[in-house]
PDB file of C-alpha atoms (C1' of nucleotides) in Angstrom:
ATOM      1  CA  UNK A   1      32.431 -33.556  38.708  1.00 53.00           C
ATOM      2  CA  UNK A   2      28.268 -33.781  39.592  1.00 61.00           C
ATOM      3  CA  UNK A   3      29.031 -31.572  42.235  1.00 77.00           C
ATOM      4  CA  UNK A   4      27.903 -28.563  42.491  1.00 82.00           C
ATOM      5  CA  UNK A   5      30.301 -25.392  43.524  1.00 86.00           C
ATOM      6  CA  UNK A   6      28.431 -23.969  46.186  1.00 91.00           C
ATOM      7  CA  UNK A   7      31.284 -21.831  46.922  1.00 92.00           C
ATOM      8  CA  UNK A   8      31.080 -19.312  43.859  1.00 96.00           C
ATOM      9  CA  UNK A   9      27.809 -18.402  45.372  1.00 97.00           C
ATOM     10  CA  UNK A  10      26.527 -16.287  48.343  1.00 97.00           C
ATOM     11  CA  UNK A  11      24.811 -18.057  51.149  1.00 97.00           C
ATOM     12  CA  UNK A  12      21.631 -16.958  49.937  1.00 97.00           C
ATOM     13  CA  UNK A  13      21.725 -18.574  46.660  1.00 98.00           C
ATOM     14  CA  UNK A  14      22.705 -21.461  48.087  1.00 97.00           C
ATOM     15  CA  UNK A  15      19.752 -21.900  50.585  1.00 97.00           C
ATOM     16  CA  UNK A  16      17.133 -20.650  47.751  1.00 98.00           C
ATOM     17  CA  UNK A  17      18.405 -23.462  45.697  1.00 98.00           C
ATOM     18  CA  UNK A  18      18.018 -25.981  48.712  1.00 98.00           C
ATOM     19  CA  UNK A  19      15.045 -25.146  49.579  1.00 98.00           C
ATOM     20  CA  UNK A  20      13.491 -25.377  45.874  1.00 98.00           C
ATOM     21  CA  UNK A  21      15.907 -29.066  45.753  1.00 98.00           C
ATOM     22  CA  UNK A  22      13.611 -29.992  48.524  1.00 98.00           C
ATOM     23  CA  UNK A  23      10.727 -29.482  47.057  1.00 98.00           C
ATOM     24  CA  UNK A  24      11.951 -30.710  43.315  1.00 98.00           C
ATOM     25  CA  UNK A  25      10.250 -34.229  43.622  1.00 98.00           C
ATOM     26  CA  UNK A  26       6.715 -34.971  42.796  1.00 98.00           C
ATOM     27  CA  UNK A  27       6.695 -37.724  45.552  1.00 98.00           C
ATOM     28  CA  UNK A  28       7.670 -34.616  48.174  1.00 98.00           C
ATOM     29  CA  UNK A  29       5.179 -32.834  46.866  1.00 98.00           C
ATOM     30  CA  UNK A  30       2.597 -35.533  46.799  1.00 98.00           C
ATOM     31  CA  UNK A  31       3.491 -35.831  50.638  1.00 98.00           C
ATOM     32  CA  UNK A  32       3.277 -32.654  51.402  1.00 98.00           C
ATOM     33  CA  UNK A  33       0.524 -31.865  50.373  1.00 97.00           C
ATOM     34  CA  UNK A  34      -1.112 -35.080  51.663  1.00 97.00           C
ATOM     35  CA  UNK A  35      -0.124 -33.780  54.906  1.00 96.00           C
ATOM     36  CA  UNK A  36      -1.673 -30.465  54.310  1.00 95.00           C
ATOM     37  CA  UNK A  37      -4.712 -32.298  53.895  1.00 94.00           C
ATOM     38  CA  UNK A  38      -4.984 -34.415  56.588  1.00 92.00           C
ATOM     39  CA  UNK A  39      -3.368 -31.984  58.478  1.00 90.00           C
ATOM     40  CA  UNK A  40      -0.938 -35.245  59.565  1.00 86.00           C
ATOM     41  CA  UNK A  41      -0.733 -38.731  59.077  1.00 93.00           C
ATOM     42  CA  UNK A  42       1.503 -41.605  59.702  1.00 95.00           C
ATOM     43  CA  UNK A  43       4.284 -43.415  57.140  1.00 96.00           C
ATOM     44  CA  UNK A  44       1.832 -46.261  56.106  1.00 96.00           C
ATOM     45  CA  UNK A  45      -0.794 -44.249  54.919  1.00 97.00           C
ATOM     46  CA  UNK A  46       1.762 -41.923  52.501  1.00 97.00           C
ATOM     47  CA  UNK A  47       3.387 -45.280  51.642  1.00 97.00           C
ATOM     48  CA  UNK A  48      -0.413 -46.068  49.928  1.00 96.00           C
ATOM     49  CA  UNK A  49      -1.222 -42.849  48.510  1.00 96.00           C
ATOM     50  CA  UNK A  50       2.255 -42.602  46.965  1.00 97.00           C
ATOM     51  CA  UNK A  51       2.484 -46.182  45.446  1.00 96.00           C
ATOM     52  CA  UNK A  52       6.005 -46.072  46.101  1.00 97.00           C
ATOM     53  CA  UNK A  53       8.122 -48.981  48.078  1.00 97.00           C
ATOM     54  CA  UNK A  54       8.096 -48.384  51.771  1.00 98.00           C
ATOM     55  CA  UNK A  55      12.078 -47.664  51.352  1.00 98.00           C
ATOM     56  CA  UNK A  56      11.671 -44.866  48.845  1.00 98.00           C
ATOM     57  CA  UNK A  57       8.918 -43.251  51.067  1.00 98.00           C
ATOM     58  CA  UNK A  58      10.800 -43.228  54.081  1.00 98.00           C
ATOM     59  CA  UNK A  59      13.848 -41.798  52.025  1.00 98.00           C
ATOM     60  CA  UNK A  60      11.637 -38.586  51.092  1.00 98.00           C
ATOM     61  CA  UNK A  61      10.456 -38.263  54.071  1.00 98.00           C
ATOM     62  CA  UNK A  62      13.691 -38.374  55.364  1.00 98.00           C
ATOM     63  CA  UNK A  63      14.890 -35.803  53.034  1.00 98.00           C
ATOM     64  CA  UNK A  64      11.883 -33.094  53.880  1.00 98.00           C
ATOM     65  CA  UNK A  65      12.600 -33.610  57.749  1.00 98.00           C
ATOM     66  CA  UNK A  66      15.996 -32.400  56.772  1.00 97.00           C
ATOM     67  CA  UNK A  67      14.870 -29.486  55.527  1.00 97.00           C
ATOM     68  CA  UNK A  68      12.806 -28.493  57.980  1.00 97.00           C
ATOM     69  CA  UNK A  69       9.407 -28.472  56.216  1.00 97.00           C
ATOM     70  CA  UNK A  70       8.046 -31.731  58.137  1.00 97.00           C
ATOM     71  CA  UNK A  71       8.369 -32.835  61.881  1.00 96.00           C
ATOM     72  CA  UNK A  72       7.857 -36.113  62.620  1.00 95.00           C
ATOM     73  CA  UNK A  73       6.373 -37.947  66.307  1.00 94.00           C
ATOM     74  CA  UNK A  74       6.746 -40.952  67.319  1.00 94.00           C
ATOM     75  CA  UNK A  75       2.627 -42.462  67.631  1.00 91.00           C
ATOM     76  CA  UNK A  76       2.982 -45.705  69.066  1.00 91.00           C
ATOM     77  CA  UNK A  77       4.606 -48.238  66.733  1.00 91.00           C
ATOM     78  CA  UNK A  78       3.913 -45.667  63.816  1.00 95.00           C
ATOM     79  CA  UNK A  79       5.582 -42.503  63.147  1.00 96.00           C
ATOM     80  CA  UNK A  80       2.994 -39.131  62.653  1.00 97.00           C
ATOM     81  CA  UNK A  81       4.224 -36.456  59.980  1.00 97.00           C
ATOM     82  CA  UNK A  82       3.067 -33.165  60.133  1.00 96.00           C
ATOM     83  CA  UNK A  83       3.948 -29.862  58.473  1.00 96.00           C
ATOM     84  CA  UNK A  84       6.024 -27.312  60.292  1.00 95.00           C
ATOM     85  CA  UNK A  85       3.785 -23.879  59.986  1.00 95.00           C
ATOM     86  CA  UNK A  86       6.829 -21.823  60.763  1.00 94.00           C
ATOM     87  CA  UNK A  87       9.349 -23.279  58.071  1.00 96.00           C
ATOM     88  CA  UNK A  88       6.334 -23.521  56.002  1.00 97.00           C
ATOM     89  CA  UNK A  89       5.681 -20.116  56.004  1.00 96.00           C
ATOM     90  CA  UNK A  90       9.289 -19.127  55.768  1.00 97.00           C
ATOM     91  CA  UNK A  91       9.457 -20.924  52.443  1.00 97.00           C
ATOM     92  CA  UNK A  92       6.375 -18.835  51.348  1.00 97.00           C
ATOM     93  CA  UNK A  93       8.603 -15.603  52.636  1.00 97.00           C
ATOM     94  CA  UNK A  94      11.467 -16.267  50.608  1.00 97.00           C
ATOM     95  CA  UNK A  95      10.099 -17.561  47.492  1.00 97.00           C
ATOM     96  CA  UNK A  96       8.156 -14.452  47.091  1.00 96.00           C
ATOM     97  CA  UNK A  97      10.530 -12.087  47.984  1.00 96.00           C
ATOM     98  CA  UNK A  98      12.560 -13.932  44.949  1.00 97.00           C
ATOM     99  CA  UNK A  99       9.425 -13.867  42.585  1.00 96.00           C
ATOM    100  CA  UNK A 100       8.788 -10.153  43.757  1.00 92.00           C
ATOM    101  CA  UNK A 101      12.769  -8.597  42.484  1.00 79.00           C
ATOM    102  CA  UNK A 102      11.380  -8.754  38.550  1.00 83.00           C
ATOM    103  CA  UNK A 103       9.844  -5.035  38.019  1.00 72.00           C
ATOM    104  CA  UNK A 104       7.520  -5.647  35.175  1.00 63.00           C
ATOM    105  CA  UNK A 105       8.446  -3.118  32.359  1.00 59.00           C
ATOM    106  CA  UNK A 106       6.714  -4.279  29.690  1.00 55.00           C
ATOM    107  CA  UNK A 107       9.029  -6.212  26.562  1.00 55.00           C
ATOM    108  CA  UNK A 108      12.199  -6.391  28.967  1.00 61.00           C
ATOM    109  CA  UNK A 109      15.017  -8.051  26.187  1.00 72.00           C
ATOM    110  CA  UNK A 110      17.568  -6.630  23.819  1.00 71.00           C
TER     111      UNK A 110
ATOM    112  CA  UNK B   1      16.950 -46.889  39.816  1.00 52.00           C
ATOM    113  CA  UNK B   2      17.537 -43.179  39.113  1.00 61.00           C
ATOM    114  CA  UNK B   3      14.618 -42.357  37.280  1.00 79.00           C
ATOM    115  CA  UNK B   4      11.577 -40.598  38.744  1.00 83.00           C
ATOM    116  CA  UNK B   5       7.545 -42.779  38.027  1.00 88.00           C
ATOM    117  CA  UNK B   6       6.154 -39.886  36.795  1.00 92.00           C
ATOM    118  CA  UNK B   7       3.083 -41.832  35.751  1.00 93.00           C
ATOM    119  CA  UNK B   8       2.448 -42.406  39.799  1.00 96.00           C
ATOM    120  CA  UNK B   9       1.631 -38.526  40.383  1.00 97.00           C
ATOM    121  CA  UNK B  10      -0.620 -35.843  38.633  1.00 97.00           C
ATOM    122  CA  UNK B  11       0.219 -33.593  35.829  1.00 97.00           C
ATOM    123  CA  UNK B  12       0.349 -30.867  38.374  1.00 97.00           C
ATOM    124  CA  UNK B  13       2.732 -32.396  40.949  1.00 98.00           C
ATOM    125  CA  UNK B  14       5.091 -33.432  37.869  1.00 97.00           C
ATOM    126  CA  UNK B  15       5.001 -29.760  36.336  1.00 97.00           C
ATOM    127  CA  UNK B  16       5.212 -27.999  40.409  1.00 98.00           C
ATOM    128  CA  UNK B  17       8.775 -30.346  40.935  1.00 98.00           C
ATOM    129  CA  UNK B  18      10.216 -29.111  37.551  1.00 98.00           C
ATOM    130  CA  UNK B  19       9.462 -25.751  38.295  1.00 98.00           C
ATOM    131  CA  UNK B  20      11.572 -26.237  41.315  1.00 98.00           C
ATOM    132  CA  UNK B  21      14.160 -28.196  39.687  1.00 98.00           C
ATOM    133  CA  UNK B  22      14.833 -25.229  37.198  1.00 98.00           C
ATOM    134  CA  UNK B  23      15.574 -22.728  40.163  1.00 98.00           C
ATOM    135  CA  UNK B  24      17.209 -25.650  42.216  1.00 98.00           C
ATOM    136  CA  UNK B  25      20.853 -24.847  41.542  1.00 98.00           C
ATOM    137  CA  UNK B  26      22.914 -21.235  43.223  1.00 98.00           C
ATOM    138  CA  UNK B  27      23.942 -21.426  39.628  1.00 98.00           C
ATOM    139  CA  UNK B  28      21.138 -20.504  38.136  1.00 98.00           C
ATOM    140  CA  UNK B  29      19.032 -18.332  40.903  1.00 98.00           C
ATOM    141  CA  UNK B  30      22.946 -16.073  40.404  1.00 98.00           C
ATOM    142  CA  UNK B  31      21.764 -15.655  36.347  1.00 98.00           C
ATOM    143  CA  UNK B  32      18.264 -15.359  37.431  1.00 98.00           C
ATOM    144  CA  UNK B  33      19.433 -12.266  39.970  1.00 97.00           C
ATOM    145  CA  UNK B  34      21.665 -11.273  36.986  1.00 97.00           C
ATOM    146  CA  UNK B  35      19.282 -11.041  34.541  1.00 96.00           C
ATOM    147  CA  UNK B  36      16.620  -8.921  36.916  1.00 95.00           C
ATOM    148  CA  UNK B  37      19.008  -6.526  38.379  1.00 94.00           C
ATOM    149  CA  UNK B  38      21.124  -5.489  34.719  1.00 92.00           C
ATOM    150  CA  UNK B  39      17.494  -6.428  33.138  1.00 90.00           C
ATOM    151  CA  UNK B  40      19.368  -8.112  30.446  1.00 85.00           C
ATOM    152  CA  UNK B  41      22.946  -9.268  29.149  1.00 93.00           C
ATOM    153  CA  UNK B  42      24.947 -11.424  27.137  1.00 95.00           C
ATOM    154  CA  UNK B  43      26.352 -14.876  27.965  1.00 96.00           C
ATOM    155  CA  UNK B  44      30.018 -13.336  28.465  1.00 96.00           C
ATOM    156  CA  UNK B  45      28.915 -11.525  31.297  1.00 97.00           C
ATOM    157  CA  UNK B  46      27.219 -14.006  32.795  1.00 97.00           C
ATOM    158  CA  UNK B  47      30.201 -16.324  32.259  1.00 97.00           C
ATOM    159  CA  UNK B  48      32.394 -13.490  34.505  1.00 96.00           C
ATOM    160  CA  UNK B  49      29.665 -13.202  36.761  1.00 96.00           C
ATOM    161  CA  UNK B  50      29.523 -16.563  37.912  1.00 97.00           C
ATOM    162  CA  UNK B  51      33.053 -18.287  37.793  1.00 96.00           C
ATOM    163  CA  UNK B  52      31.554 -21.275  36.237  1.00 97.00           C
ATOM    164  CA  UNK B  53      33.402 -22.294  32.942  1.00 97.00           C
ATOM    165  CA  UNK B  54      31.740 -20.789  29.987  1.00 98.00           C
ATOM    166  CA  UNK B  55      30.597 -24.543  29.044  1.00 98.00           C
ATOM    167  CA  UNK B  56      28.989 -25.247  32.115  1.00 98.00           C
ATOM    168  CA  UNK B  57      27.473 -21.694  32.126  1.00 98.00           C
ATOM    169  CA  UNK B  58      25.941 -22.368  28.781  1.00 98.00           C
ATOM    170  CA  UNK B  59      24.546 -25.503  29.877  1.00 98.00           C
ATOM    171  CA  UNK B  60      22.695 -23.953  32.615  1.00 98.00           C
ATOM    172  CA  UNK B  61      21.333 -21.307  30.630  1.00 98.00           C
ATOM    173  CA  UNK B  62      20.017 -24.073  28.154  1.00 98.00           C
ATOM    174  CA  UNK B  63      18.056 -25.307  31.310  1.00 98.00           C
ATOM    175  CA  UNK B  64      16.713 -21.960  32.215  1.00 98.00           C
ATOM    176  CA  UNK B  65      15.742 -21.486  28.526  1.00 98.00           C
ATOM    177  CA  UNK B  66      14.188 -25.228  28.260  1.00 97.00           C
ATOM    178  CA  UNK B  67      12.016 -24.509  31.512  1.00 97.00           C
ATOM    179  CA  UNK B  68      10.941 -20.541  29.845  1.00 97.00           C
ATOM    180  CA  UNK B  69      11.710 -18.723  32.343  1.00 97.00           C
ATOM    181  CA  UNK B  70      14.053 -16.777  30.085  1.00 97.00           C
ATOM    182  CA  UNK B  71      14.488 -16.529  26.213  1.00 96.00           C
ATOM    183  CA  UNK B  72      17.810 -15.494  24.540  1.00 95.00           C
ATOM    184  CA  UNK B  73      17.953 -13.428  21.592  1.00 95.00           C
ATOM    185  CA  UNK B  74      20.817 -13.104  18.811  1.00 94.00           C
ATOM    186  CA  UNK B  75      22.489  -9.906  19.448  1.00 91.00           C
ATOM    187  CA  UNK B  76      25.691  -9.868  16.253  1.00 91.00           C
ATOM    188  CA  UNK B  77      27.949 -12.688  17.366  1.00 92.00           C
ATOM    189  CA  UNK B  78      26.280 -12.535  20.865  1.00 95.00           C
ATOM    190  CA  UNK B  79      23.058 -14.026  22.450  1.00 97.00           C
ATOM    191  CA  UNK B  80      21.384 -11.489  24.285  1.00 97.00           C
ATOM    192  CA  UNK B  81      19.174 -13.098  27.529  1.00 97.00           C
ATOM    193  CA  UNK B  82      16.452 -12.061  29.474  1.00 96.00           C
ATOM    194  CA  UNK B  83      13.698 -13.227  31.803  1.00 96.00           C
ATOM    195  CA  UNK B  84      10.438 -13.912  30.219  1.00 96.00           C
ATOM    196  CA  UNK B  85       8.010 -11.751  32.427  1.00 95.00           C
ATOM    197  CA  UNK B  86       4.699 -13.642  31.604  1.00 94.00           C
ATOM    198  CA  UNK B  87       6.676 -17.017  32.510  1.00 96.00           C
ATOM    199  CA  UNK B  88       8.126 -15.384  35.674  1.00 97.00           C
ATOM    200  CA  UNK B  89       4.631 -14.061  36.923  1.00 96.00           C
ATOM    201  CA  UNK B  90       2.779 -17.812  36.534  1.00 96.00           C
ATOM    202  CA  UNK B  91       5.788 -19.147  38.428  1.00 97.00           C
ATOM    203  CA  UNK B  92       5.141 -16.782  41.420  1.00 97.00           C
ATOM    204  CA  UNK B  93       1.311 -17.498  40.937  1.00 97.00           C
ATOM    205  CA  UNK B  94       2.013 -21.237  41.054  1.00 97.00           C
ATOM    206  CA  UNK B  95       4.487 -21.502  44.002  1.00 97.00           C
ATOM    207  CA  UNK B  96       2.095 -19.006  46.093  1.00 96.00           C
ATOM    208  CA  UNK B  97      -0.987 -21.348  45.607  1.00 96.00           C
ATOM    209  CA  UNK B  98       0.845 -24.014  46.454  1.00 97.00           C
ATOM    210  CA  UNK B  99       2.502 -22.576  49.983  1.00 96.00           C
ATOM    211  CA  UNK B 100      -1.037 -20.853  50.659  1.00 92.00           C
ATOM    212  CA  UNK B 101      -2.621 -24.227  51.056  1.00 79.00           C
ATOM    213  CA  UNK B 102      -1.775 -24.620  54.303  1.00 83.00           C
ATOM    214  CA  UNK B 103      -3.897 -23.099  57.093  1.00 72.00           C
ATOM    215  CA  UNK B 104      -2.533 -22.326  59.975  1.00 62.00           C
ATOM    216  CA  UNK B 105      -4.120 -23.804  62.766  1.00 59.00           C
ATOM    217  CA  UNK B 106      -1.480 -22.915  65.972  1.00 54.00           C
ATOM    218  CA  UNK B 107       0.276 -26.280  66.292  1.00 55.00           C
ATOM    219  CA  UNK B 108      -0.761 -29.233  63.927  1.00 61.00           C
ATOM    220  CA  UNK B 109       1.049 -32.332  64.821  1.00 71.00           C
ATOM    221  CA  UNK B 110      -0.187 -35.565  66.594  1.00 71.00           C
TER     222      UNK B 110
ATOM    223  C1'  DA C   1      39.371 -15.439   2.387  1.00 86.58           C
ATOM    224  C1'  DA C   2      41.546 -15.776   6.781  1.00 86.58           C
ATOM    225  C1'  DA C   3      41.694 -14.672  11.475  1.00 86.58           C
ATOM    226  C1'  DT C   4      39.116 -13.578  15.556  1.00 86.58           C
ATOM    227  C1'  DA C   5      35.283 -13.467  18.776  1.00 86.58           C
ATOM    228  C1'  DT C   6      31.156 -15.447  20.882  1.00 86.58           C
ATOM    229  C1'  DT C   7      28.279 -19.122  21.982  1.00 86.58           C
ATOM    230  C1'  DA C   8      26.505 -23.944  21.613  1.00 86.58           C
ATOM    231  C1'  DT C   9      27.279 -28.754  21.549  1.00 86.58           C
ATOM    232  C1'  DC C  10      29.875 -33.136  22.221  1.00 86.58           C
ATOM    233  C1'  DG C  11      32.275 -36.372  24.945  1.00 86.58           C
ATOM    234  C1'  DT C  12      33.646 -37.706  29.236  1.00 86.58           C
ATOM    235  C1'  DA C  13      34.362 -38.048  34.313  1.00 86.58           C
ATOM    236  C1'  DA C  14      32.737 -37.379  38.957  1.00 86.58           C
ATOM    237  C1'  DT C  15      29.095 -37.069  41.975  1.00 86.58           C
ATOM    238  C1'  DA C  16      24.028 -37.069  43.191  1.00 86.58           C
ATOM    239  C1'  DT C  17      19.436 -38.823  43.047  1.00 86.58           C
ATOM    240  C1'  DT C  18      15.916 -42.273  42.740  1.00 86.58           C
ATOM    241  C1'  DG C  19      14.176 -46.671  43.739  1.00 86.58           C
ATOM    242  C1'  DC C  20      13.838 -51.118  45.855  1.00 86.58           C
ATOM    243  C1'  DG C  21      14.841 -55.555  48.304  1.00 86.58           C
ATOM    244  C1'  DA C  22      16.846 -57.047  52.416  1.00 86.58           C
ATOM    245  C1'  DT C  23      17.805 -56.243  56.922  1.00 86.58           C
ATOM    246  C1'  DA C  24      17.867 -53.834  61.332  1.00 86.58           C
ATOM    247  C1'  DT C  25      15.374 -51.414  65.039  1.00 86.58           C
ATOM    248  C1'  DG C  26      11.962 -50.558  68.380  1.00 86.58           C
ATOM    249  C1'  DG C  27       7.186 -50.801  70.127  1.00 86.58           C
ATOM    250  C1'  DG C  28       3.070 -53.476  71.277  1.00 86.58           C
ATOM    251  C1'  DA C  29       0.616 -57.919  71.787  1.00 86.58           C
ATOM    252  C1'  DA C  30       0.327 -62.770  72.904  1.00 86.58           C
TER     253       DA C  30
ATOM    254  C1'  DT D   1      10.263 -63.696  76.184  1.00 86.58           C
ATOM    255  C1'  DT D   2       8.591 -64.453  71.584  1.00 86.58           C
ATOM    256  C1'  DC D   3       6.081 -62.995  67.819  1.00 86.58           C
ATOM    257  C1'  DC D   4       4.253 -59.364  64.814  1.00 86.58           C
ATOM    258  C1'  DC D   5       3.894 -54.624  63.124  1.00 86.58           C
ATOM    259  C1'  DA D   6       5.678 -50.199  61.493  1.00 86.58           C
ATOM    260  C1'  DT D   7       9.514 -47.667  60.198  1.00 86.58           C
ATOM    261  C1'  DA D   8      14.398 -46.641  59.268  1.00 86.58           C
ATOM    262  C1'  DT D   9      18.689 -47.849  57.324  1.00 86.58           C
ATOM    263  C1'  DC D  10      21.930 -50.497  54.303  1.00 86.58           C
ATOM    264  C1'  DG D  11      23.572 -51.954  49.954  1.00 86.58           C
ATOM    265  C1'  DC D  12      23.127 -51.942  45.388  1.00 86.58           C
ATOM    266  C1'  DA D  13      21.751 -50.727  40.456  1.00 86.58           C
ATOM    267  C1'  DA D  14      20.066 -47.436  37.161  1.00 86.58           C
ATOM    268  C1'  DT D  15      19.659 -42.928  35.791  1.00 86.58           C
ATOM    269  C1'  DA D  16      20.392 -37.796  36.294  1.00 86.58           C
ATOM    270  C1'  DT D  17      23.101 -33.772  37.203  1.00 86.58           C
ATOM    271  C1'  DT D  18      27.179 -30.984  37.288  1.00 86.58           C
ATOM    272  C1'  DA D  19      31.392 -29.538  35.369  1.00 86.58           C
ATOM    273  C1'  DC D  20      34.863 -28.851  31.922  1.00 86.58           C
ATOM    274  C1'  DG D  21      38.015 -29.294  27.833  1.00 86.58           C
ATOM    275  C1'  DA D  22      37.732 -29.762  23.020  1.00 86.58           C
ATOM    276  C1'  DT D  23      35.386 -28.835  19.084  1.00 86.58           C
ATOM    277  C1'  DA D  24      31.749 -27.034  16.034  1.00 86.58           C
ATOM    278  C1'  DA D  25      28.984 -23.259  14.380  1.00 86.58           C
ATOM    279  C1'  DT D  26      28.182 -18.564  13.266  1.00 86.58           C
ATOM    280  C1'  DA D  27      29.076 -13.625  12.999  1.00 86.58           C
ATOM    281  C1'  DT D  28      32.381  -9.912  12.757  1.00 86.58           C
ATOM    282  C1'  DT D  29      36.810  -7.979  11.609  1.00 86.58           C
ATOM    283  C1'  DT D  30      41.012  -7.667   9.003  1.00 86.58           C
TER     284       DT D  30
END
DNA sequence: AAATATTATCGTAATATTGCGATATGGGAA
DNA sequence: TTCCCATATCGCAATATTACGATAATATTT
């Protein structure tokens, strides 16, 4: 099996769970927030910070354009990532209102 | 190869993916949601809730319970699971310090 | 003690992810 | 055009994840 039975859950679920997937990789989150920090930059410079192989870089990259959280322009020769503010701050939207459901009562368990 | 070079990124970029590994599966945001709206319950109910065979929904649990977001205690021939609230909080506080790094300067890219 | 109920673990199969070398693709320079 | 440079994609190997039936472990009931 491996695969996962997205249909036994509402659509919701399913997108919180991609979204967090995206994000499930310290090399994603070593280029994101690289870009945050720069504010942009192009694939050879994340292919140094990372220490990954070129392939591998380009393959998370790949996967966070996917999702929506980067955008990438063509620069020349070179390719410039950036961060998409909106999906960015989307992310932030939904994660919290996730986080925010748990009412703190005190010792919660049986 | 299959297996994520941990060593390449910080301690804080390897414990930020895990945390989003734990949630990244509808099958375990649906106990999550579970757990917070009925505040607590037994693995049975869980195992109705989510259609998932009661193997599979055990195995997820053991994830949950491996990451701390929940704890399970044994309730007569039952296990009795909840969501640990002091766990739950530094998850929020860790996910909204990382999606409040970015500042939003209008449009960003190259 | 024996039967039943509840949950965890084992073993296995299918699929997904991670990583990299090799190769393709497309732009800029000579 | 031909030669580089930067990046993406392909193909493959290793490992991880997801799922489930069968079985083990433990508590309760009969």
């Amino acid at each position: 099996m491996g695969i996962t039975k997205s249909d036994l859950f509402t659509r919701q679920q399913n997108e919180l769970a991609n979204m967090a997937k995206a994000i499930a990789h310290p090399a994603r989150i070593a280029i994101l927030q690289h870009l945050i920090k720069k504010n942009a930059c192009i694939t050879g410079d994340l292919v140094e910070e990372l220490g990954l192989a070129q392939a591998t870089t380009s393959q998370h990259l790949k996967e966070l354009k996917n999702a929506g959280i980067i955008q990438g322009s063509i620069e020349g020769a070179s390719v410039c990532y950036c961060i998409d503010p909106k999906v960015w701050k989307q992310y932030n939207t939904v994660f919290n209102m996730f986080f925010k459901e748990v009412k703190n009562n005190g010792s919660s368990c049986c």
